[in-house]
Amino acid sequence: MPKFVIQKHDASRLHYDFRLEVAGVLKSWAIPKGPSLDPRVRRLAVAVEDHSLGYGDFEGVLAQGSYGAGTVLLWDTGTYRNLTQEGEQEISMERGLEKGSVSFWLEGKKLRGGYTLRRMKRGEENAWLLTKLPDAAAHSDTDILQSAPNSVLSGRTLEQIAEQDK
Ligand code: MN
């Protein structure tokens, strides 16, 4: 099963980096407000450069480099299953990403169930929207970012990582 990763990243602005393993790399989006469990909420996800698979295990403090700077907390990790369709036909993640619409089922420690990522028709080429699909893992009254803020790797907060790994 391909993996997914969400890294909470305290850079010049706090954001959540959402990454999906596709064809040997981590396809990546920066989500300023983070993922939501509420199917009525659409979160802006800005497509950024592919990251290496190995980077998906990273937690710590980045020195200024190609992947930016700041403190990185491994907020969620797990595997996913492609649900993307074109009409009745199942299509690959690569094809879906080209077309600007993918659906997938997450099996993470915090996030589960179906999500879609769609490229916005208007505005910037790299602007996508992440939305929860309405299934048993959907909740409209839980802010998972508030209720489960810490690392799934170490249990640490961003502040602890920044202090201990500097
Ligand atoms: Mn980032």
XYZ file of C-alpha atoms and ligand atoms in Angstrom:
167
model
C 0.000 0.000 0.000
C 1.320 3.485 -0.819
C 1.873 5.789 2.127
C 0.622 9.189 3.112
C 2.181 11.666 5.503
C 1.112 14.920 7.099
C 3.868 17.078 8.546
C 2.921 20.059 10.700
C 5.445 22.692 9.718
C 6.217 25.778 11.731
C 7.863 27.887 9.015
C 7.320 31.609 8.490
C 3.648 30.578 8.715
C 2.320 27.423 10.346
C 0.884 24.972 7.807
C 0.326 21.262 7.271
C 2.222 19.495 4.468
C 0.065 16.757 2.991
C 1.975 14.121 1.004
C 0.834 11.112 -1.016
C 3.184 8.457 -2.354
C 2.686 8.315 -6.127
C 5.131 6.639 -8.546
C 8.082 6.665 -6.159
C 7.842 10.239 -4.872
C 5.747 12.154 -2.347
C 3.293 14.402 -4.205
C 2.923 17.386 -1.870
C 0.498 20.152 -0.937
C 0.813 22.834 1.744
C -2.482 23.278 3.619
C -2.505 26.563 5.572
C -5.498 25.632 7.774
C -4.835 21.876 7.940
C -7.202 18.989 7.162
C -10.790 18.872 8.442
C -13.054 15.949 9.366
C -16.114 17.946 8.280
C -17.335 17.157 4.721
C -18.798 20.677 4.486
C -15.338 22.231 4.880
C -13.009 22.665 1.905
C -9.411 23.442 2.721
C -7.038 25.212 0.352
C -4.113 22.925 -0.540
C -1.301 24.561 -2.480
C 0.619 22.107 -4.669
C 4.346 22.297 -4.003
C 7.344 20.358 -5.340
C 7.585 16.572 -5.017
C 9.509 15.364 -1.981
C 11.580 12.182 -1.696
C 9.960 9.161 -0.040
C 12.571 9.259 2.722
C 11.548 12.776 3.732
C 8.197 11.376 4.849
C 9.850 10.014 8.007
C 11.406 13.341 8.931
C 10.674 15.102 12.191
C 13.009 17.758 13.559
C 14.430 21.167 12.788
C 15.296 21.975 9.164
C 18.338 24.083 8.462
C 17.604 26.336 5.495
C 17.689 24.037 2.465
C 15.713 22.851 -0.525
C 12.807 21.768 1.685
C 12.662 25.095 3.514
C 13.397 25.865 7.156
C 11.588 25.630 10.474
C 10.335 22.904 12.806
C 8.623 19.790 11.414
C 6.316 17.535 13.452
C 5.117 14.212 12.040
C 1.403 14.861 12.584
C -0.024 11.764 10.886
C 1.144 8.840 8.807
C -0.336 5.710 7.309
C -1.341 4.157 4.015
C -3.949 5.042 1.425
C -6.020 3.389 -1.274
C -6.789 5.080 -4.593
C -10.536 5.606 -5.202
C -10.188 7.879 -8.236
C -12.637 7.296 -11.070
C -13.252 8.734 -14.499
C -16.903 7.995 -15.225
C -17.366 4.398 -14.047
C -13.729 3.578 -14.714
C -11.047 3.389 -12.008
C -8.001 5.399 -13.036
C -4.482 5.745 -11.628
C -3.444 8.476 -9.189
C -1.062 9.833 -11.860
C -3.916 10.194 -14.355
C -6.185 11.735 -11.712
C -3.538 14.264 -10.719
C -3.038 15.216 -14.382
C -6.775 15.742 -14.717
C -6.919 17.670 -11.437
C -9.102 15.372 -9.325
C -8.207 12.420 -7.084
C -10.098 10.535 -4.368
C -8.503 8.218 -1.833
C -9.128 6.325 1.382
C -6.744 7.114 4.242
C -5.734 4.664 6.944
C -3.796 6.907 9.304
C -3.441 7.178 13.057
C -5.552 10.358 13.087
C -7.186 10.627 9.665
C -9.304 7.829 8.223
C -11.797 7.429 5.440
C -12.310 9.099 2.102
C -10.962 12.443 0.934
C -10.831 14.257 -2.385
C -8.292 16.701 -3.754
C -9.456 18.863 -6.664
C -7.598 21.495 -8.598
C -9.500 24.767 -8.523
C -10.882 25.818 -11.870
C -10.221 29.468 -11.251
C -7.209 31.159 -9.797
C -3.703 29.848 -9.418
C -2.661 26.691 -11.270
C -1.329 25.192 -8.012
C -4.464 25.831 -5.913
C -6.333 22.652 -4.930
C -9.077 21.937 -2.365
C -8.985 19.059 0.141
C -12.410 17.828 1.267
C -13.513 14.990 3.545
C -15.991 12.578 1.967
C -19.167 11.870 3.987
C -18.465 8.481 5.603
C -18.216 6.962 9.073
C -14.940 8.801 9.778
C -16.494 12.226 9.112
C -17.224 14.500 12.095
C -18.556 18.024 11.983
C -18.004 18.777 15.672
C -14.391 17.687 16.199
C -11.395 19.869 15.383
C -8.748 17.162 15.032
C -6.001 19.808 14.828
C -6.947 20.958 18.354
C -7.799 17.566 19.864
C -4.725 15.745 18.483
C -1.974 18.351 17.984
C 1.099 16.260 18.787
C 3.499 14.020 16.866
C 2.409 10.452 16.043
C 6.109 9.516 16.075
C 7.227 10.942 19.407
C 4.161 12.428 21.113
C 5.987 15.768 21.194
C 4.698 19.284 20.576
C 6.279 21.644 18.024
C 7.823 23.564 20.921
C 9.461 20.411 22.360
C 10.859 19.437 18.943
C 12.182 22.954 18.382
C 13.873 22.887 21.800
C 15.219 19.318 21.752
C 16.318 18.993 18.110
C 17.857 22.427 17.522
Mn 6.155 23.017 4.549
